[in-house]
Amino acid sequence: MATILTVDDTASMRQMISFTLHSVGHEVIQASDGKEALKLLEGKKVDLVIADVNMPNMDGITLLKSLRALADFKFTPILMLTTETQEAKRAEGKGAGATGWIVKPFNPEQLLTIVKKVLG
């Protein structure tokens, strides 16, 4: 299965995402913000990144832009999983290279369907 990085400043949200993804056999790496995510990814490659938008230290849009600037992550699917519903925020994410946008609270089956779709 796939190796997936999940980035969220809320530990319970990281645990729920991780549990959902583990239930179908994915390996999950967790980070609490964009800075930690970039540090964890140094020299590593993942199949998918799922990131929150609103986080301390480095938000999800900044993380998205930082990853898209790296050759190893130029085409890696990146999903934004957030409470943000504003069209302007979605447009900013899309413009920065987000593969998809999932609004919290999420349904585990919905998350798995989207992950399966973006991983092919």
Backbone as numpy.savetxt, mean C-alpha at the origin, in Angstrom:
# Nx Ny Nz CAx CAy CAz Cx Cy Cz
3.02 -17.49 -3.42 2.19 -16.31 -3.42 3.07 -15.06 -3.42
2.45 -13.91 -3.25 3.15 -12.64 -3.37 3.71 -12.14 -2.04
4.71 -11.28 -2.15 5.24 -10.55 -0.99 4.66 -9.15 -1.08
3.98 -8.75 0.00 3.24 -7.49 0.00 3.70 -6.63 1.18
3.97 -5.36 0.91 4.30 -4.40 1.96 3.04 -3.62 2.29
2.67 -3.59 3.56 1.54 -2.78 4.00 2.06 -1.67 4.90
1.61 -0.45 4.64 2.12 0.72 5.34 0.94 1.49 5.93
0.88 1.53 7.26 -0.21 2.24 7.94 0.27 2.59 9.34
-0.07 3.79 9.81 0.39 4.21 11.14 -0.44 3.60 12.27
-1.53 2.93 11.95 -2.37 2.29 12.96 -2.04 0.80 13.00
-1.54 0.35 14.15 -1.12 -1.05 14.29 -2.27 -2.02 14.04
-3.47 -1.71 14.53 -4.60 -2.62 14.34 -4.98 -2.74 12.86
-4.82 -1.66 12.11 -5.11 -1.72 10.67 -4.06 -2.59 9.97
-2.77 -2.41 10.33 -1.72 -3.26 9.73 -2.00 -4.73 10.04
-2.43 -5.02 11.27 -2.71 -6.40 11.66 -3.88 -6.97 10.87
-4.94 -6.17 10.67 -6.11 -6.65 9.93 -5.75 -6.92 8.47
-4.99 -6.02 7.87 -4.57 -6.20 6.48 -3.68 -7.44 6.38
-2.73 -7.54 7.30 -1.80 -8.67 7.30 -2.54 -10.00 7.47
-3.46 -10.05 8.42 -4.24 -11.27 8.65 -5.01 -11.67 7.39
-5.64 -10.67 6.76 -6.42 -10.93 5.54 -5.53 -11.50 4.44
-4.37 -10.90 4.24 -3.45 -11.34 3.18 -2.81 -12.69 3.51
-2.46 -12.89 4.79 -1.88 -14.19 5.20 -2.88 -15.32 4.99
-4.17 -15.03 5.14 -5.19 -16.07 5.05 -5.22 -16.75 3.68
-4.68 -16.07 2.67 -4.63 -16.68 1.33 -3.19 -16.97 0.89
-2.25 -16.93 1.86 -0.89 -17.36 1.59 0.14 -16.31 1.23
-0.22 -15.03 1.28 0.75 -13.99 0.96 1.71 -13.76 2.11
2.94 -13.38 1.78 3.92 -12.95 2.79 3.72 -11.45 2.96
3.71 -10.97 4.21 3.44 -9.56 4.46 4.58 -8.93 5.27
5.02 -7.78 4.80 5.99 -6.95 5.51 5.23 -5.72 5.95
5.47 -5.24 7.19 4.71 -4.11 7.70 5.61 -2.93 8.04
5.10 -1.72 7.76 5.79 -0.48 8.13 4.75 0.48 8.69
5.18 1.36 9.61 4.25 2.27 10.27 4.15 3.64 9.59
5.04 3.91 8.65 4.96 5.16 7.89 5.84 5.04 6.65
5.81 6.07 5.81 6.55 6.04 4.55 8.06 5.93 4.73
8.60 6.62 5.73 10.05 6.55 5.96 10.49 5.14 6.31
9.74 4.50 7.21 10.06 3.13 7.60 9.92 2.19 6.39
8.91 2.43 5.57 8.69 1.61 4.37 9.88 1.69 3.43
10.34 2.90 3.16 11.50 3.06 2.26 12.73 2.36 2.83
12.92 2.45 4.14 14.07 1.80 4.78 13.96 0.27 4.65
12.76 -0.27 4.87 12.54 -1.72 4.76 12.74 -2.22 3.34
12.46 -1.37 2.36 12.55 -1.79 0.97 13.95 -1.67 0.37
14.89 -1.08 1.11 16.25 -0.95 0.58 16.80 -2.33 0.23
17.11 -2.52 -1.04 17.67 -3.79 -1.50 16.67 -4.92 -1.61
15.38 -4.63 -1.42 14.35 -5.66 -1.51 13.37 -5.31 -2.62
12.67 -6.32 -3.07 11.62 -6.11 -4.05 10.35 -6.77 -3.51
9.23 -6.11 -3.65 7.95 -6.68 -3.26 7.04 -6.70 -4.49
6.00 -7.50 -4.41 5.07 -7.63 -5.54 3.97 -6.58 -5.51
3.72 -6.02 -4.33 2.62 -5.06 -4.15 2.88 -4.24 -2.91
2.48 -2.95 -2.96 2.52 -2.07 -1.79 1.10 -1.60 -1.54
0.66 -1.68 -0.27 -0.63 -1.15 0.14 -0.33 -0.11 1.21
-0.67 1.16 0.93 -0.30 2.23 1.85 -1.46 3.15 2.19
-1.46 3.59 3.44 -2.39 4.61 3.90 -1.94 5.95 3.32
-2.82 6.93 3.29 -2.44 8.27 2.81 -1.95 9.13 3.96
-2.74 9.20 5.04 -2.42 10.08 6.17 -1.59 9.36 7.22
-0.28 9.67 7.24 0.63 9.08 8.22 1.65 10.13 8.65
2.20 9.99 9.86 3.25 10.92 10.28 4.57 10.61 9.56
5.51 11.48 9.67 6.87 11.35 9.11 6.91 11.40 7.58
6.18 10.52 6.92 6.06 10.56 5.46 4.71 9.98 5.09
3.88 10.80 4.46 2.54 10.35 4.08 2.59 9.42 2.88
1.44 8.82 2.58 1.36 7.84 1.51 1.61 8.39 0.12
1.18 9.62 -0.15 1.40 10.20 -1.48 2.89 10.46 -1.69
3.57 10.94 -0.65 5.02 11.17 -0.74 5.75 9.83 -0.92
5.32 8.81 -0.19 5.88 7.47 -0.36 5.67 6.98 -1.78
4.48 7.16 -2.30 4.14 6.75 -3.66 5.08 7.41 -4.67
5.26 8.72 -4.56 6.16 9.45 -5.46 7.59 8.97 -5.32
8.02 8.71 -4.07 9.39 8.23 -3.82 9.62 6.87 -4.45
8.63 5.97 -4.32 8.76 4.64 -4.91 8.76 4.69 -6.43
7.88 5.50 -7.01 7.81 5.59 -8.48 9.10 6.17 -9.07
9.86 6.91 -8.26 11.13 7.48 -8.72 12.25 6.43 -8.76
12.03 5.28 -8.11 13.03 4.21 -8.08 12.76 3.20 -9.19
13.79 2.82 -9.91 13.64 1.90 -11.04 12.96 0.58 -10.63
13.30 0.05 -9.45 12.73 -1.22 -9.00 11.23 -1.16 -8.72
10.70 0.04 -8.52 9.29 0.18 -8.14 8.47 0.97 -9.15
9.06 1.24 -10.31 8.37 2.02 -11.33 7.05 1.36 -11.78
7.04 0.02 -11.82 5.85 -0.69 -12.29 5.22 -1.59 -11.23
5.68 -1.50 -9.98 5.10 -2.27 -8.89 3.70 -1.72 -8.58
2.69 -2.57 -8.49 1.36 -2.07 -8.13 1.38 -1.44 -6.73
0.77 -0.27 -6.61 0.67 0.42 -5.31 -0.78 0.82 -5.11
-1.38 0.25 -4.06 -2.76 0.56 -3.72 -2.78 1.50 -2.52
-3.63 2.51 -2.58 -3.83 3.41 -1.45 -5.07 2.92 -0.70
-4.91 2.63 0.59 -6.01 2.16 1.44 -6.19 3.22 2.52
-7.26 4.02 2.41 -7.34 5.23 3.20 -8.78 5.63 3.53
-8.91 6.52 4.49 -10.22 7.10 4.80 -10.52 8.28 3.89
-9.53 8.71 3.11 -9.70 9.86 2.21 -10.69 9.54 1.09
-11.72 10.35 0.96 -12.69 10.15 -0.10 -12.76 11.34 -1.05
-12.01 12.39 -0.75 -12.04 13.59 -1.59 -11.49 13.28 -2.99
-12.21 13.76 -4.00 -11.80 13.53 -5.38 -10.42 14.14 -5.67
-10.13 15.28 -5.06 -8.83 15.94 -5.27 -7.69 15.05 -4.76
-7.90 14.37 -3.62 -6.88 13.48 -3.07 -6.69 12.27 -3.98
-7.81 11.72 -4.46 -7.73 10.58 -5.39 -6.97 10.97 -6.65
-7.27 12.15 -7.16 -6.60 12.63 -8.38 -5.11 12.82 -8.12
-4.77 13.31 -6.94 -3.35 13.47 -6.58 -2.67 12.11 -6.54
-3.33 11.13 -5.95 -2.78 9.77 -5.89 -2.62 9.16 -7.26
-3.63 9.32 -8.09 -3.56 8.78 -9.46 -2.43 9.45 -10.23
-2.33 10.77 -10.07 -1.27 11.51 -10.75 0.13 11.10 -10.30
0.22 10.67 -9.04 1.52 10.24 -8.49 1.84 8.79 -8.86
0.85 8.08 -9.44 1.11 6.72 -9.89 0.42 5.61 -9.13
-0.61 5.94 -8.34 -1.34 4.90 -7.61 -2.05 3.97 -8.58
-1.98 2.68 -8.31 -2.65 1.68 -9.13 -4.14 1.63 -8.81
-4.47 1.86 -7.54 -5.87 1.81 -7.12 -6.07 2.54 -5.81
-7.34 2.74 -5.42 -7.72 3.51 -4.24 -8.84 2.76 -3.54
-8.60 2.32 -2.31 -9.60 1.59 -1.53 -9.92 2.44 -0.30
-11.21 2.64 -0.05 -11.62 3.46 1.08 -11.88 2.59 2.31
-11.32 3.03 3.46 -11.58 2.37 4.75 -12.93 2.83 5.26
-13.64 2.03 6.04 -13.28 0.65 6.37 -13.47 -0.24 5.14
-12.62 -1.24 5.05 -12.68 -2.13 3.90 -13.23 -3.48 4.28
-13.76 -4.17 3.31 -14.26 -5.52 3.47 -13.10 -6.45 3.08
-12.72 -7.41 3.93 -11.60 -8.30 3.59 -11.71 -8.97 2.22
-12.93 -9.40 1.87 -13.12 -10.05 0.56 -12.85 -9.06 -0.57
-13.27 -7.81 -0.37 -13.04 -6.76 -1.36 -11.53 -6.55 -1.54
-10.81 -6.49 -0.43 -9.35 -6.30 -0.50 -8.70 -7.45 -1.26
-9.09 -8.68 -0.93 -8.50 -9.84 -1.61 -8.83 -9.86 -3.10
-10.02 -9.44 -3.46 -10.41 -9.39 -4.88 -9.54 -8.38 -5.63
-9.33 -7.22 -5.03 -8.53 -6.18 -5.66 -7.07 -6.61 -5.75
-6.55 -7.21 -4.67 -5.16 -7.68 -4.68 -4.97 -8.72 -5.77
-5.88 -9.65 -5.88 -5.80 -10.69 -6.92 -5.81 -10.05 -8.31
-6.65 -9.04 -8.48 -6.77 -8.37 -9.78 -5.46 -7.65 -10.15
-4.87 -6.91 -9.22 -3.66 -6.15 -9.56 -2.42 -7.05 -9.68
-2.43 -8.18 -9.00 -1.28 -9.09 -9.12 -1.38 -9.98 -10.36
-2.57 -10.01 -10.97 -2.74 -10.81 -12.19 -3.09 -12.17 -11.86
